[in-house]
Amino acid sequence: MADQFILECKGVSKSFGGTHALKNVDFRLKKGEVHSLLGENGAGKSTLMKIIIGLYRADEGGIFFDGQPYSARGPADAIAKGISMIHQELNPEPHLSIAESIFLNREDTKGIFLNKRATNEKAQKILDNFGFKKRAVTLMEDLTLAEAQMVEIIRAVSCNAKVIIMDEPTSMFNVEDAAKVLQLAQTIAAKGIGIIYISHYLEEIRQIADR
């Protein structure tokens, strides 16, 4: 049974001074599953996720990823191992294109020169694959906030993520934009990627469950 889970947290505890943020927490995520975490601010949702991506160290407990003991030295190490986190606060580079944003620090090159054509073509294939109706050369500053969030999610997939953590990804969106992000989450999960979806909005969790 254990091999069906892409990510497992067992008995994870974390304290800050005398405050117990997490106490003996167990968590499991299957491949291709959208697993929602619902709770008020301060409930410990983000603390657990920050332990998974290496921003915090657990005081007790263990984490297993793809059946093996797991730890990360930080977000970059977590990404390299197959776990990406999409944060609520977005800081896109406005003058980059969508393609440049997706492949930032991973650009195609010809010798010492950037191969923009190859980067644009690769990005466009990814966008088309997810039904994202924008051209890869579109500037990030010309996107809505929801579209910029979706580009961040697509970028995580392009890094070969097996697990994507979405921390309150639609808290500032209207109903229509939120629905687009939720649909993208379902599309990604259908490709076998596990998604942890954090929210403190019960109605949003119901929307995920109804899809």
PDB file of C-alpha atoms in Angstrom:
ATOM      1  CA  MET A   1       0.000   0.000   0.000  1.00  0.00           C
ATOM      2  CA  ALA A   2       2.827   2.439   0.819  1.00  0.00           C
ATOM      3  CA  ASP A   3       4.110   2.593  -2.757  1.00  0.00           C
ATOM      4  CA  GLN A   4       0.874   4.217  -3.949  1.00  0.00           C
ATOM      5  CA  PHE A   5       1.781   7.392  -2.048  1.00  0.00           C
ATOM      6  CA  ILE A   6       4.133   9.863  -3.706  1.00  0.00           C
ATOM      7  CA  LEU A   7       4.573  11.815  -0.450  1.00  0.00           C
ATOM      8  CA  GLU A   8       4.183  10.799   3.193  1.00  0.00           C
ATOM      9  CA  CYS A   9       4.722  12.733   6.407  1.00  0.00           C
ATOM     10  CA  LYS A  10       4.825  10.603   9.553  1.00  0.00           C
ATOM     11  CA  GLY A  11       4.617  11.995  13.070  1.00  0.00           C
ATOM     12  CA  VAL A  12       5.870  15.453  12.105  1.00  0.00           C
ATOM     13  CA  SER A  13       6.128  17.974  14.955  1.00  0.00           C
ATOM     14  CA  LYS A  14       7.385  21.555  15.021  1.00  0.00           C
ATOM     15  CA  SER A  15       7.513  24.116  17.818  1.00  0.00           C
ATOM     16  CA  PHE A  16       8.464  27.768  17.861  1.00  0.00           C
ATOM     17  CA  GLY A  17       9.467  28.553  21.416  1.00  0.00           C
ATOM     18  CA  GLY A  18       6.593  27.314  23.556  1.00  0.00           C
ATOM     19  CA  THR A  19       4.105  27.244  20.680  1.00  0.00           C
ATOM     20  CA  HIS A  20       3.321  23.887  19.067  1.00  0.00           C
ATOM     21  CA  ALA A  21       2.713  24.662  15.386  1.00  0.00           C
ATOM     22  CA  LEU A  22       2.512  20.966  14.487  1.00  0.00           C
ATOM     23  CA  LYS A  23       2.152  17.975  16.771  1.00  0.00           C
ATOM     24  CA  ASN A  24       2.535  14.408  15.514  1.00  0.00           C
ATOM     25  CA  VAL A  25       1.086  15.154  12.064  1.00  0.00           C
ATOM     26  CA  ASP A  26       0.554  12.391   9.504  1.00  0.00           C
ATOM     27  CA  PHE A  27      -0.110  13.298   5.866  1.00  0.00           C
ATOM     28  CA  ARG A  28      -0.286  11.268   2.652  1.00  0.00           C
ATOM     29  CA  LEU A  29      -0.543  12.280  -0.994  1.00  0.00           C
ATOM     30  CA  LYS A  30      -1.207   9.946  -3.914  1.00  0.00           C
ATOM     31  CA  LYS A  31       0.037  10.371  -7.460  1.00  0.00           C
ATOM     32  CA  GLY A  32      -2.503  12.280  -9.548  1.00  0.00           C
ATOM     33  CA  GLU A  33      -4.438  13.401  -6.470  1.00  0.00           C
ATOM     34  CA  VAL A  34      -5.547  16.911  -5.529  1.00  0.00           C
ATOM     35  CA  HIS A  35      -5.368  16.797  -1.735  1.00  0.00           C
ATOM     36  CA  SER A  36      -6.919  19.843  -0.101  1.00  0.00           C
ATOM     37  CA  LEU A  37      -5.804  21.220   3.257  1.00  0.00           C
ATOM     38  CA  LEU A  38      -8.419  23.404   4.918  1.00  0.00           C
ATOM     39  CA  GLY A  39      -7.886  25.476   8.037  1.00  0.00           C
ATOM     40  CA  GLU A  40      -7.779  28.934   9.557  1.00  0.00           C
ATOM     41  CA  ASN A  41      -4.672  31.084   9.527  1.00  0.00           C
ATOM     42  CA  GLY A  42      -2.266  29.706  12.122  1.00  0.00           C
ATOM     43  CA  ALA A  43      -3.579  26.140  11.846  1.00  0.00           C
ATOM     44  CA  GLY A  44      -0.152  24.882  10.706  1.00  0.00           C
ATOM     45  CA  LYS A  45      -0.838  24.262   7.017  1.00  0.00           C
ATOM     46  CA  SER A  46       1.964  26.446   5.685  1.00  0.00           C
ATOM     47  CA  THR A  47       4.355  25.289   8.431  1.00  0.00           C
ATOM     48  CA  LEU A  48       4.052  21.701   7.254  1.00  0.00           C
ATOM     49  CA  MET A  49       4.597  22.742   3.647  1.00  0.00           C
ATOM     50  CA  LYS A  50       7.663  24.817   4.569  1.00  0.00           C
ATOM     51  CA  ILE A  51       9.116  21.746   6.248  1.00  0.00           C
ATOM     52  CA  ILE A  52       8.530  19.763   3.061  1.00  0.00           C
ATOM     53  CA  ILE A  53      10.369  22.317   0.890  1.00  0.00           C
ATOM     54  CA  GLY A  54      13.205  22.759   3.368  1.00  0.00           C
ATOM     55  CA  LEU A  55      12.520  26.214   4.798  1.00  0.00           C
ATOM     56  CA  TYR A  56      11.973  24.701   8.262  1.00  0.00           C
ATOM     57  CA  ARG A  57      13.330  21.602   9.954  1.00  0.00           C
ATOM     58  CA  ALA A  58      10.943  19.273  11.752  1.00  0.00           C
ATOM     59  CA  ASP A  59      11.628  18.691  15.444  1.00  0.00           C
ATOM     60  CA  GLU A  60      10.312  15.140  15.171  1.00  0.00           C
ATOM     61  CA  GLY A  61       9.009  12.776  12.507  1.00  0.00           C
ATOM     62  CA  GLY A  62      10.025  11.808   8.998  1.00  0.00           C
ATOM     63  CA  ILE A  63       9.108  12.482   5.371  1.00  0.00           C
ATOM     64  CA  PHE A  64       9.124   9.987   2.507  1.00  0.00           C
ATOM     65  CA  PHE A  65       9.022  10.954  -1.165  1.00  0.00           C
ATOM     66  CA  ASP A  66       8.493   8.402  -3.922  1.00  0.00           C
ATOM     67  CA  GLY A  67       9.068   5.649  -1.383  1.00  0.00           C
ATOM     68  CA  GLN A  68      12.408   6.954  -0.094  1.00  0.00           C
ATOM     69  CA  PRO A  69      13.401   8.994   2.991  1.00  0.00           C
ATOM     70  CA  TYR A  70      13.341  12.643   2.018  1.00  0.00           C
ATOM     71  CA  SER A  71      14.665  15.979   3.211  1.00  0.00           C
ATOM     72  CA  ALA A  72      15.430  19.228   1.398  1.00  0.00           C
ATOM     73  CA  ARG A  73      18.109  21.823   2.104  1.00  0.00           C
ATOM     74  CA  GLY A  74      15.838  24.539   0.755  1.00  0.00           C
ATOM     75  CA  PRO A  75      13.330  25.301  -2.020  1.00  0.00           C
ATOM     76  CA  ALA A  76      15.888  24.924  -4.827  1.00  0.00           C
ATOM     77  CA  ASP A  77      16.860  21.477  -3.535  1.00  0.00           C
ATOM     78  CA  ALA A  78      13.176  20.526  -3.221  1.00  0.00           C
ATOM     79  CA  ILE A  79      12.559  21.588  -6.839  1.00  0.00           C
ATOM     80  CA  ALA A  80      15.546  19.562  -8.007  1.00  0.00           C
ATOM     81  CA  LYS A  81      14.105  16.522  -6.207  1.00  0.00           C
ATOM     82  CA  GLY A  82      10.628  16.995  -7.705  1.00  0.00           C
ATOM     83  CA  ILE A  83       8.618  19.141  -5.269  1.00  0.00           C
ATOM     84  CA  SER A  84       7.621  22.733  -6.125  1.00  0.00           C
ATOM     85  CA  MET A  85       5.624  25.252  -4.121  1.00  0.00           C
ATOM     86  CA  ILE A  86       3.510  28.034  -5.629  1.00  0.00           C
ATOM     87  CA  HIS A  87       3.206  30.861  -3.126  1.00  0.00           C
ATOM     88  CA  GLN A  88       0.276  33.227  -2.682  1.00  0.00           C
ATOM     89  CA  GLU A  89       2.467  36.275  -3.229  1.00  0.00           C
ATOM     90  CA  LEU A  90       3.559  36.548  -6.864  1.00  0.00           C
ATOM     91  CA  ASN A  91       6.593  38.535  -7.979  1.00  0.00           C
ATOM     92  CA  PRO A  92       6.728  38.021 -11.755  1.00  0.00           C
ATOM     93  CA  GLU A  93       9.320  39.891 -13.787  1.00  0.00           C
ATOM     94  CA  PRO A  94       7.020  42.157 -15.831  1.00  0.00           C
ATOM     95  CA  HIS A  95       9.358  42.637 -18.799  1.00  0.00           C
ATOM     96  CA  LEU A  96       9.956  38.917 -19.349  1.00  0.00           C
ATOM     97  CA  SER A  97       7.851  36.981 -21.832  1.00  0.00           C
ATOM     98  CA  ILE A  98       5.867  33.955 -20.730  1.00  0.00           C
ATOM     99  CA  ALA A  99       8.482  31.713 -22.342  1.00  0.00           C
ATOM    100  CA  GLU A 100      11.334  33.520 -20.591  1.00  0.00           C
ATOM    101  CA  SER A 101       9.511  33.255 -17.268  1.00  0.00           C
ATOM    102  CA  ILE A 102       8.837  29.536 -17.659  1.00  0.00           C
ATOM    103  CA  PHE A 103      12.448  28.762 -18.572  1.00  0.00           C
ATOM    104  CA  LEU A 104      14.178  31.359 -16.390  1.00  0.00           C
ATOM    105  CA  ASN A 105      17.710  30.078 -15.677  1.00  0.00           C
ATOM    106  CA  ARG A 106      16.989  27.079 -17.936  1.00  0.00           C
ATOM    107  CA  GLU A 107      17.109  28.793 -21.325  1.00  0.00           C
ATOM    108  CA  ASP A 108      18.124  27.089 -24.572  1.00  0.00           C
ATOM    109  CA  THR A 109      21.462  28.339 -25.856  1.00  0.00           C
ATOM    110  CA  LYS A 110      23.540  28.292 -29.012  1.00  0.00           C
ATOM    111  CA  GLY A 111      27.064  28.540 -27.740  1.00  0.00           C
ATOM    112  CA  ILE A 112      27.105  31.673 -25.588  1.00  0.00           C
ATOM    113  CA  PHE A 113      23.887  33.054 -27.115  1.00  0.00           C
ATOM    114  CA  LEU A 114      20.303  32.499 -26.039  1.00  0.00           C
ATOM    115  CA  ASN A 115      18.220  30.508 -28.500  1.00  0.00           C
ATOM    116  CA  LYS A 116      14.974  32.435 -28.098  1.00  0.00           C
ATOM    117  CA  ARG A 117      13.262  30.642 -30.958  1.00  0.00           C
ATOM    118  CA  ALA A 118      13.778  27.227 -29.369  1.00  0.00           C
ATOM    119  CA  THR A 119      12.719  28.537 -25.955  1.00  0.00           C
ATOM    120  CA  ASN A 120       9.549  30.073 -27.415  1.00  0.00           C
ATOM    121  CA  GLU A 121       8.668  26.894 -29.306  1.00  0.00           C
ATOM    122  CA  LYS A 122       9.137  24.697 -26.230  1.00  0.00           C
ATOM    123  CA  ALA A 123       7.083  27.071 -24.096  1.00  0.00           C
ATOM    124  CA  GLN A 124       4.283  27.260 -26.666  1.00  0.00           C
ATOM    125  CA  LYS A 125       3.988  23.474 -26.768  1.00  0.00           C
ATOM    126  CA  ILE A 126       3.641  23.421 -22.979  1.00  0.00           C
ATOM    127  CA  LEU A 127       1.045  26.204 -22.994  1.00  0.00           C
ATOM    128  CA  ASP A 128      -0.953  24.467 -25.734  1.00  0.00           C
ATOM    129  CA  ASN A 129      -0.756  21.188 -23.817  1.00  0.00           C
ATOM    130  CA  PHE A 130      -2.477  22.830 -20.855  1.00  0.00           C
ATOM    131  CA  GLY A 131      -4.956  24.789 -22.928  1.00  0.00           C
ATOM    132  CA  PHE A 132      -3.496  28.131 -21.889  1.00  0.00           C
ATOM    133  CA  LYS A 133      -4.739  30.579 -24.531  1.00  0.00           C
ATOM    134  CA  LYS A 134      -1.735  32.901 -24.685  1.00  0.00           C
ATOM    135  CA  ARG A 135       1.262  33.125 -26.980  1.00  0.00           C
ATOM    136  CA  ALA A 136       4.623  32.319 -25.421  1.00  0.00           C
ATOM    137  CA  VAL A 137       6.015  35.712 -26.468  1.00  0.00           C
ATOM    138  CA  THR A 138       3.361  37.608 -24.467  1.00  0.00           C
ATOM    139  CA  LEU A 139       4.894  39.781 -21.752  1.00  0.00           C
ATOM    140  CA  MET A 140       4.118  38.952 -18.130  1.00  0.00           C
ATOM    141  CA  GLU A 141       3.007  42.545 -17.540  1.00  0.00           C
ATOM    142  CA  ASP A 142       0.185  41.999 -20.027  1.00  0.00           C
ATOM    143  CA  LEU A 143      -1.305  39.102 -18.047  1.00  0.00           C
ATOM    144  CA  THR A 144      -3.976  39.212 -15.378  1.00  0.00           C
ATOM    145  CA  LEU A 145      -2.987  38.147 -11.869  1.00  0.00           C
ATOM    146  CA  ALA A 146      -4.712  34.806 -12.380  1.00  0.00           C
ATOM    147  CA  GLU A 147      -2.891  34.221 -15.669  1.00  0.00           C
ATOM    148  CA  ALA A 148       0.447  35.039 -14.021  1.00  0.00           C
ATOM    149  CA  GLN A 149      -0.397  32.513 -11.290  1.00  0.00           C
ATOM    150  CA  MET A 150      -1.150  29.911 -13.953  1.00  0.00           C
ATOM    151  CA  VAL A 151       2.204  30.568 -15.624  1.00  0.00           C
ATOM    152  CA  GLU A 152       3.905  29.913 -12.271  1.00  0.00           C
ATOM    153  CA  ILE A 153       2.046  26.610 -11.989  1.00  0.00           C
ATOM    154  CA  ILE A 154       2.975  25.634 -15.560  1.00  0.00           C
ATOM    155  CA  ARG A 155       6.597  26.566 -14.828  1.00  0.00           C
ATOM    156  CA  ALA A 156       6.591  24.157 -11.888  1.00  0.00           C
ATOM    157  CA  VAL A 157       5.304  21.375 -14.141  1.00  0.00           C
ATOM    158  CA  SER A 158       8.021  22.151 -16.701  1.00  0.00           C
ATOM    159  CA  CYS A 159      10.618  21.546 -13.961  1.00  0.00           C
ATOM    160  CA  ASN A 160       9.449  17.901 -13.907  1.00  0.00           C
ATOM    161  CA  ALA A 161       7.685  18.291 -10.577  1.00  0.00           C
ATOM    162  CA  LYS A 162       6.028  15.184  -9.186  1.00  0.00           C
ATOM    163  CA  VAL A 163       4.349  17.182  -6.420  1.00  0.00           C
ATOM    164  CA  ILE A 164       3.127  20.788  -6.562  1.00  0.00           C
ATOM    165  CA  ILE A 165       2.096  22.672  -3.432  1.00  0.00           C
ATOM    166  CA  MET A 166      -0.379  25.504  -4.050  1.00  0.00           C
ATOM    167  CA  ASP A 167      -0.569  27.847  -1.057  1.00  0.00           C
ATOM    168  CA  GLU A 168      -3.797  29.905  -1.193  1.00  0.00           C
ATOM    169  CA  PRO A 169      -3.442  30.295  -4.986  1.00  0.00           C
ATOM    170  CA  THR A 170      -6.790  32.017  -5.587  1.00  0.00           C
ATOM    171  CA  SER A 171      -7.347  34.055  -2.416  1.00  0.00           C
ATOM    172  CA  MET A 172      -7.243  37.379  -4.308  1.00  0.00           C
ATOM    173  CA  PHE A 173      -9.130  36.257  -7.434  1.00  0.00           C
ATOM    174  CA  ASN A 174     -12.714  36.697  -8.554  1.00  0.00           C
ATOM    175  CA  VAL A 175     -14.903  33.629  -9.062  1.00  0.00           C
ATOM    176  CA  GLU A 176     -14.155  33.329 -12.791  1.00  0.00           C
ATOM    177  CA  ASP A 177     -10.370  33.558 -12.404  1.00  0.00           C
ATOM    178  CA  ALA A 178     -10.388  31.197  -9.438  1.00  0.00           C
ATOM    179  CA  ALA A 179     -12.271  28.635 -11.535  1.00  0.00           C
ATOM    180  CA  LYS A 180      -9.549  28.793 -14.207  1.00  0.00           C
ATOM    181  CA  VAL A 181      -6.829  28.034 -11.652  1.00  0.00           C
ATOM    182  CA  LEU A 182      -8.869  25.184 -10.177  1.00  0.00           C
ATOM    183  CA  GLN A 183      -9.363  23.720 -13.654  1.00  0.00           C
ATOM    184  CA  LEU A 184      -5.622  23.898 -14.325  1.00  0.00           C
ATOM    185  CA  ALA A 185      -4.976  22.064 -11.055  1.00  0.00           C
ATOM    186  CA  GLN A 186      -7.284  19.267 -12.184  1.00  0.00           C
ATOM    187  CA  THR A 187      -5.607  19.108 -15.599  1.00  0.00           C
ATOM    188  CA  ILE A 188      -2.185  18.764 -13.997  1.00  0.00           C
ATOM    189  CA  ALA A 189      -3.386  16.099 -11.570  1.00  0.00           C
ATOM    190  CA  ALA A 190      -4.777  14.095 -14.494  1.00  0.00           C
ATOM    191  CA  LYS A 191      -1.198  13.819 -15.766  1.00  0.00           C
ATOM    192  CA  GLY A 192      -0.189  11.960 -12.577  1.00  0.00           C
ATOM    193  CA  ILE A 193       1.203  14.895 -10.618  1.00  0.00           C
ATOM    194  CA  GLY A 194       0.210  15.120  -6.948  1.00  0.00           C
ATOM    195  CA  ILE A 195      -1.160  18.494  -5.824  1.00  0.00           C
ATOM    196  CA  ILE A 196      -1.491  19.826  -2.291  1.00  0.00           C
ATOM    197  CA  TYR A 197      -4.073  22.618  -2.371  1.00  0.00           C
ATOM    198  CA  ILE A 198      -4.088  24.879   0.692  1.00  0.00           C
ATOM    199  CA  SER A 199      -7.045  27.121   1.452  1.00  0.00           C
ATOM    200  CA  HIS A 200      -9.073  28.490   4.338  1.00  0.00           C
ATOM    201  CA  TYR A 201     -12.155  28.896   2.133  1.00  0.00           C
ATOM    202  CA  LEU A 202     -14.543  25.968   2.547  1.00  0.00           C
ATOM    203  CA  GLU A 203     -16.480  26.873  -0.608  1.00  0.00           C
ATOM    204  CA  GLU A 204     -13.300  26.696  -2.680  1.00  0.00           C
ATOM    205  CA  ILE A 205     -12.563  23.225  -1.331  1.00  0.00           C
ATOM    206  CA  ARG A 206     -16.106  22.183  -2.257  1.00  0.00           C
ATOM    207  CA  GLN A 207     -15.501  23.386  -5.814  1.00  0.00           C
ATOM    208  CA  ILE A 208     -12.443  21.141  -6.054  1.00  0.00           C
ATOM    209  CA  ALA A 209     -14.379  18.181  -4.689  1.00  0.00           C
ATOM    210  CA  ASP A 210     -17.207  18.730  -7.184  1.00  0.00           C
ATOM    211  CA  ARG A 211     -14.906  18.694 -10.225  1.00  0.00           C
TER     212      ARG A 211
END
